[in-house]
Amino acid sequence: MLKVKVAVLVSGGGTNLQALIDNQSKDSSYKIELVISNNPNAYALTRAKKNNIKTIVVKKEKLEADIEKAIDENKIDLIVLAGFMSILSKKFTKKYKDRIINIHPSLIPAFCGKGFYGLHVHEAVLERGVKITGATVHYVNEIPDGGKIIYQKAVKVKTNDTPETLQKRVMEQAEWKILPKALEKISKEILCKEEHK
Ligand code: GRF
């Protein structure tokens, strides 16, 4: 079966990567071929190795050039940003237009863009007194968190939430569900387009 070749870009724990690995089966439309990290100590790299997925660590100085090289050499069709803590340039996002997706831990366009990453997002949500938050999977363009939305899922904020408890619930109830779902959907669309070429 023909599958979409996927590279997952990570910087941290890799729980979203794990959700993608766990969702991958012989019937999936995608196959994770490569995990790329800008952090040599990211636990996500261990998760990849445990599942026999090739890993590459890229250095800050030549970050995009090295990512591009790895993507092109491994004939990757689709790039997934799963907790990747670096903003990609216009040149890069243009080259891979409609071929990069990202998971963000809020309901975009709320609490997104520059400075809204990790716990900061959930801190801002609690500070504002927002009652419903969630997660979004979207295409990546040159504007941080600015590309077209693919999936969103809402999560209720509880009165006794801390940034940490909220982050955990958003991950469990939203991120780990919509990211694999979006990857499968986009992969199917890519395969379909290839078939009709
Ligand atoms: C997630 O909250 C994701 O939405 C954000 O970074 C975090 C990564 O977590 N972009 P993990 O490395 O997948 O556990």
Short mmCIF file of N, CA and C and ligand atoms in Angstrom, two decimals, residues 10-18 44 47 81-85 102-106 117-118 122 135-136 167 170-171 175-176, ligand 1:
data_model
loop_
_atom_site.label_atom_id
_atom_site.label_comp_id
_atom_site.label_asym_id
_atom_site.label_seq_id
_atom_site.Cartn_x
_atom_site.Cartn_y
_atom_site.Cartn_z
N VAL A 10 10.36 17.86 16.30
CA VAL A 10 10.10 17.92 17.74
C VAL A 10 11.19 18.70 18.47
N SER A 11 10.88 19.08 19.72
CA SER A 11 11.90 19.70 20.57
C SER A 11 11.85 19.18 22.00
N GLY A 12 10.76 18.49 22.35
CA GLY A 12 10.57 18.17 23.77
C GLY A 12 10.17 16.72 24.04
N GLY A 13 9.18 16.58 24.90
CA GLY A 13 8.77 15.28 25.40
C GLY A 13 8.22 14.33 24.34
N GLY A 14 7.56 14.87 23.36
CA GLY A 14 7.10 14.04 22.25
C GLY A 14 5.84 13.23 22.50
N THR A 15 4.94 13.72 23.36
CA THR A 15 3.70 12.97 23.58
C THR A 15 2.81 13.00 22.33
N ASN A 16 2.89 14.08 21.58
CA ASN A 16 2.12 14.13 20.32
C ASN A 16 2.72 13.18 19.28
N LEU A 17 4.05 13.11 19.26
CA LEU A 17 4.70 12.14 18.37
C LEU A 17 4.22 10.73 18.75
N GLN A 18 4.16 10.47 20.07
CA GLN A 18 3.72 9.15 20.54
C GLN A 18 2.30 8.84 20.05
N ALA A 44 11.52 12.94 22.93
CA ALA A 44 10.88 12.51 21.68
C ALA A 44 11.83 11.64 20.85
N ARG A 47 11.65 8.14 22.08
CA ARG A 47 10.39 7.52 21.62
C ARG A 47 10.56 7.03 20.18
N LEU A 81 4.78 19.42 12.62
CA LEU A 81 5.43 20.08 13.74
C LEU A 81 4.67 19.66 15.00
N ALA A 82 5.38 18.94 15.88
CA ALA A 82 4.72 18.44 17.10
C ALA A 82 5.55 18.89 18.29
N GLY A 83 5.31 20.13 18.70
CA GLY A 83 6.08 20.69 19.80
C GLY A 83 7.46 21.12 19.33
N PHE A 84 7.54 21.63 18.11
CA PHE A 84 8.82 22.10 17.56
C PHE A 84 8.98 23.58 17.90
N MET A 85 10.00 23.87 18.72
CA MET A 85 10.15 25.21 19.29
C MET A 85 11.01 26.14 18.46
N ASN A 102 0.81 21.81 11.92
CA ASN A 102 1.26 22.08 13.29
C ASN A 102 0.11 21.85 14.27
N ILE A 103 0.48 21.45 15.49
CA ILE A 103 -0.53 21.36 16.56
C ILE A 103 -0.28 22.50 17.54
N HIS A 104 -1.35 23.24 17.87
CA HIS A 104 -1.23 24.35 18.80
C HIS A 104 -2.24 24.17 19.94
N PRO A 105 -1.80 24.40 21.20
CA PRO A 105 -2.69 24.10 22.32
C PRO A 105 -3.67 25.21 22.70
N SER A 106 -4.38 25.77 21.71
CA SER A 106 -5.49 26.69 22.02
C SER A 106 -6.43 26.67 20.82
N TYR A 117 3.42 29.80 23.51
CA TYR A 117 3.85 28.41 23.37
C TYR A 117 3.90 27.77 24.75
N GLY A 118 3.81 26.46 24.76
CA GLY A 118 3.90 25.70 26.02
C GLY A 118 2.94 26.20 27.09
N HIS A 122 -1.54 28.34 28.35
CA HIS A 122 -2.53 27.99 29.38
C HIS A 122 -2.56 29.03 30.51
N ALA A 135 -7.56 22.78 21.35
CA ALA A 135 -6.36 22.65 20.51
C ALA A 135 -6.75 22.77 19.05
N THR A 136 -5.76 23.11 18.24
CA THR A 136 -5.98 23.33 16.79
C THR A 136 -4.86 22.67 15.99
N GLN A 167 -2.98 22.17 30.83
CA GLN A 167 -2.13 21.68 29.72
C GLN A 167 -2.32 20.17 29.53
N VAL A 170 -5.80 19.45 28.04
CA VAL A 170 -5.87 19.83 26.61
C VAL A 170 -5.13 18.79 25.76
N MET A 171 -4.02 18.32 26.28
CA MET A 171 -3.28 17.28 25.54
C MET A 171 -4.10 16.00 25.42
N GLU A 175 -5.33 17.41 21.90
CA GLU A 175 -4.15 17.29 21.01
C GLU A 175 -3.92 15.87 20.51
N TRP A 176 -3.90 14.90 21.45
CA TRP A 176 -3.55 13.53 21.06
C TRP A 176 -4.65 12.89 20.20
C1 GRF B 1 2.10 20.57 22.84
O1 GRF B 1 1.32 21.23 23.80
C2 GRF B 1 1.87 21.16 21.48
O2 GRF B 1 0.57 21.59 21.28
C3 GRF B 1 2.81 22.33 21.49
O3 GRF B 1 3.95 21.86 22.19
C4 GRF B 1 3.58 20.81 23.08
C5 GRF B 1 4.43 19.61 22.74
O4 GRF B 1 4.26 18.53 23.60
N1 GRF B 1 3.03 22.82 20.16
P1 GRF B 1 4.88 17.12 23.26
O5 GRF B 1 6.37 17.31 23.01
O6 GRF B 1 4.19 16.57 22.06
O7 GRF B 1 4.64 16.28 24.48
#
